[in-house]
Amino acid sequence: MKTLILNGSPRKNGDTASLIEKITEKIVGEYRIVDAYRCNISPCFDCRYCWENSGCVINDEMQGIYKYIQECDNIMIASPLYFSELTGKLLDVGSRLQTYFCARFFRKEEPIIKSKKGAIVLVGGGDGHIDTAYSTACTLLHHMNCYNIHEVVYSHNTNEKPAIDDENALLGLNSILDFFGNKE
């Protein structure tokens, strides 16, 4: 089993990272974490190469991610909330999924044959509005051929209580592991 984890947090030891670490401690199989703030992935600049060609003209770390997306079984998006949305750097990475959109809608091709399971982990200390971020994350997952998506796991009020101490979030992570087919 292979799992791709897209980490939208700028903080190496923050709440999002602590929940990702909890998942990776128990996950069975291979996993790859894409750290949106530390990877060499440029955002889409709308060159329109992918309107007529498969892949992306930008030669950066995303090329390896495209390959991993093809192979993996599960994809998890984990992000803090910034103004009730995924972080900007994670959206930069997500913009590079434009090639999959163009394959389907312009070139009439199916870019990813293998279906995947998806999960979303959101962390926030703000107003608790997760609908926009959840919707965006689902859209990104759909473009990576994830339509079987686990119920969102969300830790709120992290200004007062660290996510790693949020019992509901920890239960949600265990549920994600089970959903992904984790067999210890």
PDB file of C-alpha atoms in Angstrom:
ATOM      1  CA  MET A   1       0.000   0.000   0.000  1.00  0.00           C
ATOM      2  CA  LYS A   2       1.237   3.481  -0.899  1.00  0.00           C
ATOM      3  CA  THR A   3      -0.028   6.716   0.603  1.00  0.00           C
ATOM      4  CA  LEU A   4       0.605  10.273  -0.530  1.00  0.00           C
ATOM      5  CA  ILE A   5       0.355  12.931   2.181  1.00  0.00           C
ATOM      6  CA  LEU A   6       0.114  16.571   1.112  1.00  0.00           C
ATOM      7  CA  ASN A   7       1.171  18.742   4.052  1.00  0.00           C
ATOM      8  CA  GLY A   8       0.078  22.367   3.825  1.00  0.00           C
ATOM      9  CA  SER A   9       1.653  23.579   7.057  1.00  0.00           C
ATOM     10  CA  PRO A  10       4.572  26.015   7.263  1.00  0.00           C
ATOM     11  CA  ARG A  11       5.399  24.859  10.816  1.00  0.00           C
ATOM     12  CA  LYS A  12       7.673  21.812  11.047  1.00  0.00           C
ATOM     13  CA  ASN A  13       6.539  21.030  14.596  1.00  0.00           C
ATOM     14  CA  GLY A  14       3.052  22.506  14.558  1.00  0.00           C
ATOM     15  CA  ASP A  15      -0.373  21.000  15.049  1.00  0.00           C
ATOM     16  CA  THR A  16      -0.757  19.716  11.482  1.00  0.00           C
ATOM     17  CA  ALA A  17       2.682  18.097  11.618  1.00  0.00           C
ATOM     18  CA  SER A  18       1.843  16.402  14.917  1.00  0.00           C
ATOM     19  CA  LEU A  19      -1.243  14.783  13.398  1.00  0.00           C
ATOM     20  CA  ILE A  20       0.674  13.713  10.287  1.00  0.00           C
ATOM     21  CA  GLU A  21       3.320  12.175  12.544  1.00  0.00           C
ATOM     22  CA  LYS A  22       0.607  10.226  14.388  1.00  0.00           C
ATOM     23  CA  ILE A  23      -0.590   8.809  11.058  1.00  0.00           C
ATOM     24  CA  THR A  24       2.899   7.913   9.840  1.00  0.00           C
ATOM     25  CA  GLU A  25       3.731   6.139  13.129  1.00  0.00           C
ATOM     26  CA  LYS A  26       1.002   3.591  12.414  1.00  0.00           C
ATOM     27  CA  ILE A  27       0.532   3.512   8.672  1.00  0.00           C
ATOM     28  CA  VAL A  28       1.338   0.272   6.932  1.00  0.00           C
ATOM     29  CA  GLY A  29       3.166   0.384   3.640  1.00  0.00           C
ATOM     30  CA  GLU A  30       5.083   3.097   1.916  1.00  0.00           C
ATOM     31  CA  TYR A  31       4.217   6.766   2.249  1.00  0.00           C
ATOM     32  CA  ARG A  32       5.480  10.006   0.795  1.00  0.00           C
ATOM     33  CA  ILE A  33       4.972  13.414   2.376  1.00  0.00           C
ATOM     34  CA  VAL A  34       4.951  16.485   0.159  1.00  0.00           C
ATOM     35  CA  ASP A  35       5.732  19.459   2.361  1.00  0.00           C
ATOM     36  CA  ALA A  36       4.228  22.382   0.461  1.00  0.00           C
ATOM     37  CA  TYR A  37       6.412  24.974   2.201  1.00  0.00           C
ATOM     38  CA  ARG A  38       9.699  23.145   1.673  1.00  0.00           C
ATOM     39  CA  CYS A  39       9.347  21.443  -1.697  1.00  0.00           C
ATOM     40  CA  ASN A  40      10.521  22.741  -5.035  1.00  0.00           C
ATOM     41  CA  ILE A  41       7.125  22.954  -6.720  1.00  0.00           C
ATOM     42  CA  SER A  42       6.114  26.071  -8.617  1.00  0.00           C
ATOM     43  CA  PRO A  43       2.463  27.018  -9.020  1.00  0.00           C
ATOM     44  CA  CYS A  44       0.749  26.641 -12.381  1.00  0.00           C
ATOM     45  CA  PHE A  45       1.360  29.702 -14.547  1.00  0.00           C
ATOM     46  CA  ASP A  46      -1.342  28.929 -17.111  1.00  0.00           C
ATOM     47  CA  CYS A  47       0.989  28.284 -20.048  1.00  0.00           C
ATOM     48  CA  ARG A  48      -1.729  25.977 -21.448  1.00  0.00           C
ATOM     49  CA  TYR A  49       0.728  23.250 -22.435  1.00  0.00           C
ATOM     50  CA  CYS A  50      -1.577  20.697 -20.794  1.00  0.00           C
ATOM     51  CA  TRP A  51      -4.520  21.794 -22.926  1.00  0.00           C
ATOM     52  CA  GLU A  52      -3.044  19.704 -25.729  1.00  0.00           C
ATOM     53  CA  ASN A  53      -0.321  17.577 -24.069  1.00  0.00           C
ATOM     54  CA  SER A  54      -0.184  15.213 -21.115  1.00  0.00           C
ATOM     55  CA  GLY A  55       1.931  16.217 -18.146  1.00  0.00           C
ATOM     56  CA  CYS A  56       3.282  19.629 -17.275  1.00  0.00           C
ATOM     57  CA  VAL A  57       5.993  21.723 -18.890  1.00  0.00           C
ATOM     58  CA  ILE A  58       7.386  22.868 -15.507  1.00  0.00           C
ATOM     59  CA  ASN A  59      10.310  20.609 -14.604  1.00  0.00           C
ATOM     60  CA  ASP A  60      10.387  20.480 -10.802  1.00  0.00           C
ATOM     61  CA  GLU A  61       9.554  18.078  -7.964  1.00  0.00           C
ATOM     62  CA  MET A  62       5.959  17.817  -9.168  1.00  0.00           C
ATOM     63  CA  GLN A  63       7.106  15.438 -11.904  1.00  0.00           C
ATOM     64  CA  GLY A  64       7.858  12.827  -9.233  1.00  0.00           C
ATOM     65  CA  ILE A  65       4.573  13.570  -7.481  1.00  0.00           C
ATOM     66  CA  TYR A  66       2.646  12.923 -10.697  1.00  0.00           C
ATOM     67  CA  LYS A  67       4.293   9.491 -10.867  1.00  0.00           C
ATOM     68  CA  TYR A  68       3.467   8.766  -7.216  1.00  0.00           C
ATOM     69  CA  ILE A  69      -0.152   9.836  -7.728  1.00  0.00           C
ATOM     70  CA  GLN A  70      -0.426   7.226 -10.477  1.00  0.00           C
ATOM     71  CA  GLU A  71       0.915   4.474  -8.199  1.00  0.00           C
ATOM     72  CA  CYS A  72      -0.551   5.273  -4.790  1.00  0.00           C
ATOM     73  CA  ASP A  73      -3.627   3.792  -3.145  1.00  0.00           C
ATOM     74  CA  ASN A  74      -4.447   6.611  -0.714  1.00  0.00           C
ATOM     75  CA  ILE A  75      -4.080  10.377  -0.622  1.00  0.00           C
ATOM     76  CA  MET A  76      -4.385  12.538   2.477  1.00  0.00           C
ATOM     77  CA  ILE A  77      -4.501  16.324   2.466  1.00  0.00           C
ATOM     78  CA  ALA A  78      -3.538  17.902   5.798  1.00  0.00           C
ATOM     79  CA  SER A  79      -3.589  21.639   6.310  1.00  0.00           C
ATOM     80  CA  PRO A  80      -4.048  24.391   8.829  1.00  0.00           C
ATOM     81  CA  LEU A  81      -6.830  26.804   8.003  1.00  0.00           C
ATOM     82  CA  TYR A  82      -5.935  30.290   6.825  1.00  0.00           C
ATOM     83  CA  PHE A  83      -9.010  32.468   6.543  1.00  0.00           C
ATOM     84  CA  SER A  84     -11.154  29.291   6.394  1.00  0.00           C
ATOM     85  CA  GLU A  85      -9.135  27.917   3.435  1.00  0.00           C
ATOM     86  CA  LEU A  86      -6.186  25.618   2.770  1.00  0.00           C
ATOM     87  CA  THR A  87      -2.812  27.355   2.947  1.00  0.00           C
ATOM     88  CA  GLY A  88      -1.525  29.255  -0.063  1.00  0.00           C
ATOM     89  CA  LYS A  89       1.500  27.004  -0.618  1.00  0.00           C
ATOM     90  CA  LEU A  90      -0.737  23.934  -0.623  1.00  0.00           C
ATOM     91  CA  LEU A  91      -2.959  25.646  -3.178  1.00  0.00           C
ATOM     92  CA  ASP A  92       0.186  26.297  -5.274  1.00  0.00           C
ATOM     93  CA  VAL A  93       0.845  22.553  -5.315  1.00  0.00           C
ATOM     94  CA  GLY A  94      -2.829  21.886  -5.992  1.00  0.00           C
ATOM     95  CA  SER A  95      -2.791  24.264  -8.963  1.00  0.00           C
ATOM     96  CA  ARG A  96      -0.435  21.849 -10.698  1.00  0.00           C
ATOM     97  CA  LEU A  97      -3.283  19.316 -10.861  1.00  0.00           C
ATOM     98  CA  GLN A  98      -4.563  21.458 -13.732  1.00  0.00           C
ATOM     99  CA  THR A  99      -3.010  18.914 -16.070  1.00  0.00           C
ATOM    100  CA  TYR A 100      -5.559  16.336 -14.872  1.00  0.00           C
ATOM    101  CA  PHE A 101      -8.455  18.747 -15.365  1.00  0.00           C
ATOM    102  CA  CYS A 102      -7.286  19.504 -18.914  1.00  0.00           C
ATOM    103  CA  ALA A 103      -6.877  15.814 -19.683  1.00  0.00           C
ATOM    104  CA  ARG A 104     -10.496  15.146 -18.767  1.00  0.00           C
ATOM    105  CA  PHE A 105     -12.194  18.213 -20.123  1.00  0.00           C
ATOM    106  CA  PHE A 106     -10.060  19.353 -23.060  1.00  0.00           C
ATOM    107  CA  ARG A 107      -8.275  16.238 -24.318  1.00  0.00           C
ATOM    108  CA  LYS A 108     -11.085  13.804 -23.311  1.00  0.00           C
ATOM    109  CA  GLU A 109      -8.628  11.431 -21.622  1.00  0.00           C
ATOM    110  CA  GLU A 110      -8.642   9.740 -18.237  1.00  0.00           C
ATOM    111  CA  PRO A 111      -5.321  10.845 -16.686  1.00  0.00           C
ATOM    112  CA  ILE A 112      -5.387   8.541 -13.642  1.00  0.00           C
ATOM    113  CA  ILE A 113      -6.799   5.059 -14.083  1.00  0.00           C
ATOM    114  CA  LYS A 114      -6.327   3.716 -10.560  1.00  0.00           C
ATOM    115  CA  SER A 115      -8.933   4.984  -8.102  1.00  0.00           C
ATOM    116  CA  LYS A 116      -7.756   6.016  -4.668  1.00  0.00           C
ATOM    117  CA  LYS A 117      -9.141   6.588  -1.204  1.00  0.00           C
ATOM    118  CA  GLY A 118      -8.855  10.093   0.177  1.00  0.00           C
ATOM    119  CA  ALA A 119      -8.786  11.796   3.554  1.00  0.00           C
ATOM    120  CA  ILE A 120      -8.713  15.373   4.765  1.00  0.00           C
ATOM    121  CA  VAL A 121      -7.254  16.603   8.059  1.00  0.00           C
ATOM    122  CA  LEU A 122      -7.835  20.255   8.924  1.00  0.00           C
ATOM    123  CA  VAL A 123      -6.425  22.145  11.889  1.00  0.00           C
ATOM    124  CA  GLY A 124      -7.436  25.577  13.088  1.00  0.00           C
ATOM    125  CA  GLY A 125      -7.530  28.013  15.915  1.00  0.00           C
ATOM    126  CA  GLY A 126      -9.922  30.433  14.263  1.00  0.00           C
ATOM    127  CA  ASP A 127     -13.645  30.609  13.765  1.00  0.00           C
ATOM    128  CA  GLY A 128     -14.240  26.936  13.006  1.00  0.00           C
ATOM    129  CA  HIS A 129     -15.449  27.400   9.456  1.00  0.00           C
ATOM    130  CA  ILE A 130     -14.108  24.436   7.491  1.00  0.00           C
ATOM    131  CA  ASP A 131     -16.581  24.254   4.600  1.00  0.00           C
ATOM    132  CA  THR A 132     -14.496  26.158   2.047  1.00  0.00           C
ATOM    133  CA  ALA A 133     -11.263  24.320   2.863  1.00  0.00           C
ATOM    134  CA  TYR A 134     -13.070  20.981   2.858  1.00  0.00           C
ATOM    135  CA  SER A 135     -14.662  21.721  -0.509  1.00  0.00           C
ATOM    136  CA  THR A 136     -11.318  22.754  -2.001  1.00  0.00           C
ATOM    137  CA  ALA A 137      -9.591  19.650  -0.627  1.00  0.00           C
ATOM    138  CA  CYS A 138     -12.344  17.441  -2.072  1.00  0.00           C
ATOM    139  CA  THR A 139     -11.900  19.093  -5.469  1.00  0.00           C
ATOM    140  CA  LEU A 140      -8.158  18.411  -5.367  1.00  0.00           C
ATOM    141  CA  LEU A 141      -8.792  14.801  -4.349  1.00  0.00           C
ATOM    142  CA  HIS A 142     -11.317  14.357  -7.155  1.00  0.00           C
ATOM    143  CA  HIS A 143      -8.724  15.493  -9.697  1.00  0.00           C
ATOM    144  CA  MET A 144      -6.419  12.755  -8.363  1.00  0.00           C
ATOM    145  CA  ASN A 145      -9.186  10.146  -8.840  1.00  0.00           C
ATOM    146  CA  CYS A 146     -10.244  10.016  -5.170  1.00  0.00           C
ATOM    147  CA  TYR A 147     -13.998   9.835  -4.882  1.00  0.00           C
ATOM    148  CA  ASN A 148     -14.148   7.585  -1.831  1.00  0.00           C
ATOM    149  CA  ILE A 149     -13.294  10.219   0.788  1.00  0.00           C
ATOM    150  CA  HIS A 150     -13.261   9.652   4.547  1.00  0.00           C
ATOM    151  CA  GLU A 151     -15.230  12.024   6.758  1.00  0.00           C
ATOM    152  CA  VAL A 152     -13.135  15.115   7.498  1.00  0.00           C
ATOM    153  CA  VAL A 153     -10.972  15.032  10.621  1.00  0.00           C
ATOM    154  CA  TYR A 154     -10.758  18.457  12.192  1.00  0.00           C
ATOM    155  CA  SER A 155      -9.053  19.826  15.284  1.00  0.00           C
ATOM    156  CA  HIS A 156     -10.432  23.200  16.243  1.00  0.00           C
ATOM    157  CA  ASN A 157      -9.362  25.674  18.893  1.00  0.00           C
ATOM    158  CA  THR A 158      -5.684  24.820  18.614  1.00  0.00           C
ATOM    159  CA  ASN A 159      -4.832  28.227  20.089  1.00  0.00           C
ATOM    160  CA  GLU A 160      -6.089  26.804  23.388  1.00  0.00           C
ATOM    161  CA  LYS A 161      -5.484  23.058  23.019  1.00  0.00           C
ATOM    162  CA  PRO A 162      -2.847  21.376  20.819  1.00  0.00           C
ATOM    163  CA  ALA A 163      -4.262  19.122  18.108  1.00  0.00           C
ATOM    164  CA  ILE A 164      -2.276  16.188  19.472  1.00  0.00           C
ATOM    165  CA  ASP A 165      -4.378  16.436  22.664  1.00  0.00           C
ATOM    166  CA  ASP A 166      -7.679  16.495  20.772  1.00  0.00           C
ATOM    167  CA  GLU A 167      -9.242  13.084  21.431  1.00  0.00           C
ATOM    168  CA  ASN A 168     -11.749  13.437  18.579  1.00  0.00           C
ATOM    169  CA  ALA A 169      -8.966  14.209  16.120  1.00  0.00           C
ATOM    170  CA  LEU A 170      -6.941  11.215  17.324  1.00  0.00           C
ATOM    171  CA  LEU A 171      -9.971   8.952  16.961  1.00  0.00           C
ATOM    172  CA  GLY A 172     -10.463  10.378  13.474  1.00  0.00           C
ATOM    173  CA  LEU A 173      -6.860   9.557  12.549  1.00  0.00           C
ATOM    174  CA  ASN A 174      -7.344   5.956  13.654  1.00  0.00           C
ATOM    175  CA  SER A 175     -10.487   5.821  11.564  1.00  0.00           C
ATOM    176  CA  ILE A 176      -8.536   7.120   8.541  1.00  0.00           C
ATOM    177  CA  LEU A 177      -5.949   4.388   9.047  1.00  0.00           C
ATOM    178  CA  ASP A 178      -8.689   1.755   9.088  1.00  0.00           C
ATOM    179  CA  PHE A 179     -10.328   3.333   6.033  1.00  0.00           C
ATOM    180  CA  PHE A 180      -7.024   3.260   4.148  1.00  0.00           C
ATOM    181  CA  GLY A 181      -6.816  -0.467   4.798  1.00  0.00           C
ATOM    182  CA  ASN A 182      -4.197  -0.293   7.501  1.00  0.00           C
ATOM    183  CA  LYS A 183      -3.551  -3.850   8.687  1.00  0.00           C
ATOM    184  CA  GLU A 184      -0.996  -4.126  11.469  1.00  0.00           C
TER     185      GLU A 184
END
